[in-house]
Amino acid sequence: MAEASARRRGRGGGGAARRAARTGVKIEAAKYIERNIPLTEILNEEALEIIERNADILLEEVGVNFVNNKAALDRWKEAGADVDYDAERVRIPRGMARELCKTAPSRIIQHARNPERNVEIGGNTLVCAPVYGPPFVRDAEGGRRYATMADFEKFVKLGYMSKWLHHSGGTVCEPTDVPVNKRHLDMLLAHMTLSDKPFMGSVTEPSRAQDSVEMCEILFGKEFVQENTVMTSLINVNSPMTFDDIMMGALEVYAKNNQACIISPFIVGGAMAPVSVVGTLTQVLAEVTAGIAYSQLIRPGAPVIFGAFVTSIDMNSGAPTFGTPEASQILYGAGQLARRLGLPFRSGGGLCGSKLPDAQAAYETAHTHNAVLNGGVNFMLHSCGWLEGGLVASFEKFVMDADQLGVLHKLAAGVAYDENAQAMDAVREVGPGGHYLGCAHTQANFKDAFWRSELLDYKPFETWEDEGARDTQALAAARVAELLGAYEAPPLDPEIEARLRAYVEEKKASMPDAFV
Amino acid sequence: MAEASARRRGRGGGGAARRAARTGVKIEAAKYIERNIPLTEILNEEALEIIERNADILLEEVGVNFVNNKAALDRWKEAGADVDYDAERVRIPRGMARELCKTAPSRIIQHARNPERNVEIGGNTLVCAPVYGPPFVRDAEGGRRYATMADFEKFVKLGYMSKWLHHSGGTVCEPTDVPVNKRHLDMLLAHMTLSDKPFMGSVTEPSRAQDSVEMCEILFGKEFVQENTVMTSLINVNSPMTFDDIMMGALEVYAKNNQACIISPFIVGGAMAPVSVVGTLTQVLAEVTAGIAYSQLIRPGAPVIFGAFVTSIDMNSGAPTFGTPEASQILYGAGQLARRLGLPFRSGGGLCGSKLPDAQAAYETAHTHNAVLNGGVNFMLHSCGWLEGGLVASFEKFVMDADQLGVLHKLAAGVAYDENAQAMDAVREVGPGGHYLGCAHTQANFKDAFWRSELLDYKPFETWEDEGARDTQALAAARVAELLGAYEAPPLDPEIEARLRAYVEEKKASMPDAFV
């Protein structure tokens, strides 16, 4: 292990840094966030206990469905649950799901091929990953269109270049020009070769999860993968209360291989869960504990994350809505429930319903970003690039949101109050009516005193007007071009890269294309 | 009192409501926010005590300047402070400023001419007032230009029509086409006649503060004004540590007349205060306690608000920056300090540095709005309409931000967990794999379940595209036009209105125009 680690560390890339230095783009990677601030706890003890009791009642009385998955029903039966094979329904005695969750670890270290990019998920940390799943992309120049593998690679490159983004993500967009049964191979290859940040595995078929594991064995070494977590993958629950065979099949593969899964109800409130916050939280808790309990039946100690992806709904149109107060309330409450279970927590993102990277997109995104920070999220999928309710991955919004993640880093750090921070000498030096720009304390501290956006406009009005009176989208389009122009792949052992490419080619050749 | 009150209540306006009903614009006014959620406390007890001790040290060792104001120096001398008349410097013995602050009330009820619009400032409340001070206005059609009295009146009308805005504000923009020495009269007349929400008085000259009091005596009755607070006015401190004669003269007028003042350091961090958060908070606390102590020397019990308007600075350009993490941290810390003094707290707003109502404006605004909600602000000036660092009042951003204040209302309400909110029957009714849209619980609750924007786009992509693919600014421009088209003034006793107009005319005729 130590040897492999040292070898990888030795490959740390100077090329991209050199090229970036030439173009003026800085390549930096911030460490994942470690919060030094209190969390927002919007539910009191009484409300939390009611939700926990009600979730247990639901699991026992109503139960959950595991569909097309007799092996899962058998596992539950053996564990002591009440199983109705005809209805594929599992009723879990009170307390049993919570008890089973206890073997799940409270913190996960996900390894990256560059050990400096390893992330810890759990406790006071927050790991930011990009948007996941959109079939469309949008940029200012080309408008909205179906995503391609070329788009996918651009997003992976942007993610690699984004200082405040800790994770390369998974399906940053759906490469619709690659057959459905083969695109996971190209996506994984892109994450593995174009970035050195941690990434997610495929969940669209159990066999693709297995492919993900095998590609990781090439990248990290077989033994390393069995002993360490190198992927965090997204397992959605079909809310309400249903676990399908495809997602559970992928979960089974990952759990057996000690790889992390996010067990995540996917809920549009009012459609897949009750319209009330507490009703939704009750269902979320029941679903997550059932799913995590199942992961522990597969392999006790398998790394898992308590997920909650919940939007509200516009009752006029039926459209899901994002960045709303109810979505924030559910995020806060779910965080409290996850912490009481001692589990890492996934929620939030740069979520918005807007069709464009405009003010609506930013209001909604900022509301969710703030809730993520204050609500104790440990893994934020969709941190950047999400547009139009997740139908679209936006190039401009990707760099806009990624820049905003810097705000969260600074807020999370909390406030220093040592002697230097107290700045008493500065006030004594300057005195009433003076100014601080030139004083010794300012000179000594100004470089790190204030977070500075690398994208937003801080220029005098006249300069801004002379430069074309650009709005945020236009500034972001320029930054996308600048980052992609400066991109250079992080170095990778050519032998490993050749083996990865051979694996992908061989797999692709082994089956006909499928587009559904 | 009761009689006057009943008479005013009787005038409650049906005309605007009827007209609005015809155009489809709803005229509603939400009650000020009463928080039912915990606040964010980012400073621990040790840090707070250090700041309080250091502020006391600064007041005693360094002191504050009261310039061009011998009467103020005399008052301090008489109160026991160490006064240097040549330097106009007041050094306040440790603990004395805090002690003097104790006679200031912890809550203020500001009366409106429509008693339903009265606001309470302090404790768990949050009162939202619009942007204050910009010399320019901007809208999508006309771009950026100097503000006029016609613009001012439009903003007052928009404020009256904005459901989530509780307060009509003060100088919503500077009517630059009216002489400087007369514009306060027109501004007050506009607030008094075009809206029935509470408002702010003039502070640009002590005599204009006196005019404000006299106009209120016409509107509310002389006795009512002496016994009740009918104005909340903005007294800026010339940071660092300087109180000028104009602002103090206005404060003296208001305090003597039992009218509320916000004592507010105006700080660009790194220029008017140290670059560190704790250093800035120390100076803010010293300045506010000195100012509030002075108000209590004028009239013990005079209503005052602990203000903190602090931005960060872009150390590259020297430009003030808004919506930054450091600005939020200072807001949170100042809120804690205000609560420890038992004083109402003013900070924040829809602050941003952007030149346009674009994504940057919205990110920055939403960060500040969230900090305001979680940081315990009681009076939020600049809630809506602020653009370009406060140089510009934007019509579109006014309605965009005013709509966003609805998010804060819903978040502040907290989460219900009664039997209906628990929704157990709903989950039992729907069960695994079902959906909730038609269930009894959804039918009974959907109308109030989710906050709904009256501005943002929730439409299907195709509809949105067919309607012109409008961004938030374009949607907001349409809403501005719609609101102004539906506006009708709230009814006012014609005799009072005539007396107000006569007062303004007489005052204007009594002096030549002045434009500086």
Tab-separated table of C-alpha atoms in Angstrom, chain A residues 131-137 145-156 169-191 194 202 204 208 390-393 395 504 508 513-516:
chain	number	residue	atom	x	y	z
A	131	VAL	CA	-23.765	17.899	-11.295
A	132	TYR	CA	-24.927	14.353	-12.067
A	133	GLY	CA	-27.243	13.032	-14.719
A	134	PRO	CA	-28.383	15.746	-17.180
A	135	PRO	CA	-29.207	14.516	-20.710
A	136	PHE	CA	-28.750	18.057	-22.078
A	137	VAL	CA	-25.987	20.625	-21.957
A	145	ARG	CA	-28.664	20.464	-26.925
A	146	TYR	CA	-28.231	16.770	-26.175
A	147	ALA	CA	-25.015	16.042	-24.300
A	148	THR	CA	-22.172	14.177	-25.985
A	149	MET	CA	-19.010	12.463	-24.805
A	150	ALA	CA	-17.063	15.529	-25.937
A	151	ASP	CA	-19.175	17.616	-23.525
A	152	PHE	CA	-18.599	15.070	-20.790
A	153	GLU	CA	-14.833	15.319	-21.194
A	154	LYS	CA	-14.985	19.098	-21.062
A	155	PHE	CA	-16.850	18.971	-17.764
A	156	VAL	CA	-14.327	16.547	-16.291
A	169	GLY	CA	-18.344	13.220	-9.827
A	170	GLY	CA	-19.989	10.600	-12.003
A	171	THR	CA	-22.381	11.184	-14.883
A	172	VAL	CA	-21.620	14.909	-15.172
A	173	CYS	CA	-23.818	14.726	-18.252
A	174	GLU	CA	-25.232	11.783	-20.216
A	175	PRO	CA	-23.032	11.203	-23.268
A	176	THR	CA	-25.994	10.427	-25.508
A	177	ASP	CA	-23.795	9.755	-28.535
A	178	VAL	CA	-22.357	6.641	-26.900
A	179	PRO	CA	-24.495	3.469	-26.634
A	180	VAL	CA	-26.236	3.155	-23.262
A	181	ASN	CA	-24.562	-0.138	-22.479
A	182	LYS	CA	-21.061	1.225	-23.164
A	183	ARG	CA	-21.065	4.825	-22.043
A	184	HIS	CA	-20.139	3.970	-18.449
A	185	LEU	CA	-16.794	2.710	-19.768
A	186	ASP	CA	-16.008	5.960	-21.551
A	187	MET	CA	-17.183	8.015	-18.582
A	188	LEU	CA	-14.994	6.130	-16.119
A	189	LEU	CA	-12.037	6.313	-18.468
A	190	ALA	CA	-12.482	10.089	-18.687
A	191	HIS	CA	-12.580	10.503	-14.880
A	194	LEU	CA	-8.471	13.484	-17.396
A	202	SER	CA	-21.835	3.244	-12.634
A	204	THR	CA	-27.277	1.599	-14.336
A	208	ARG	CA	-21.648	-1.966	-15.060
A	390	GLY	CA	-31.228	18.820	-13.534
A	391	LEU	CA	-32.197	18.337	-17.163
A	392	VAL	CA	-29.289	20.502	-18.261
A	393	ALA	CA	-25.596	20.682	-17.396
A	395	PHE	CA	-20.928	25.091	-18.824
A	504	VAL	CA	-12.651	-0.467	-22.378
A	508	LYS	CA	-17.082	-2.625	-25.947
A	513	ASP	CA	-24.542	-1.430	-29.084
A	514	ALA	CA	-27.755	-0.789	-27.167
A	515	PHE	CA	-29.447	2.595	-27.023
A	516	VAL	CA	-32.162	1.803	-24.512
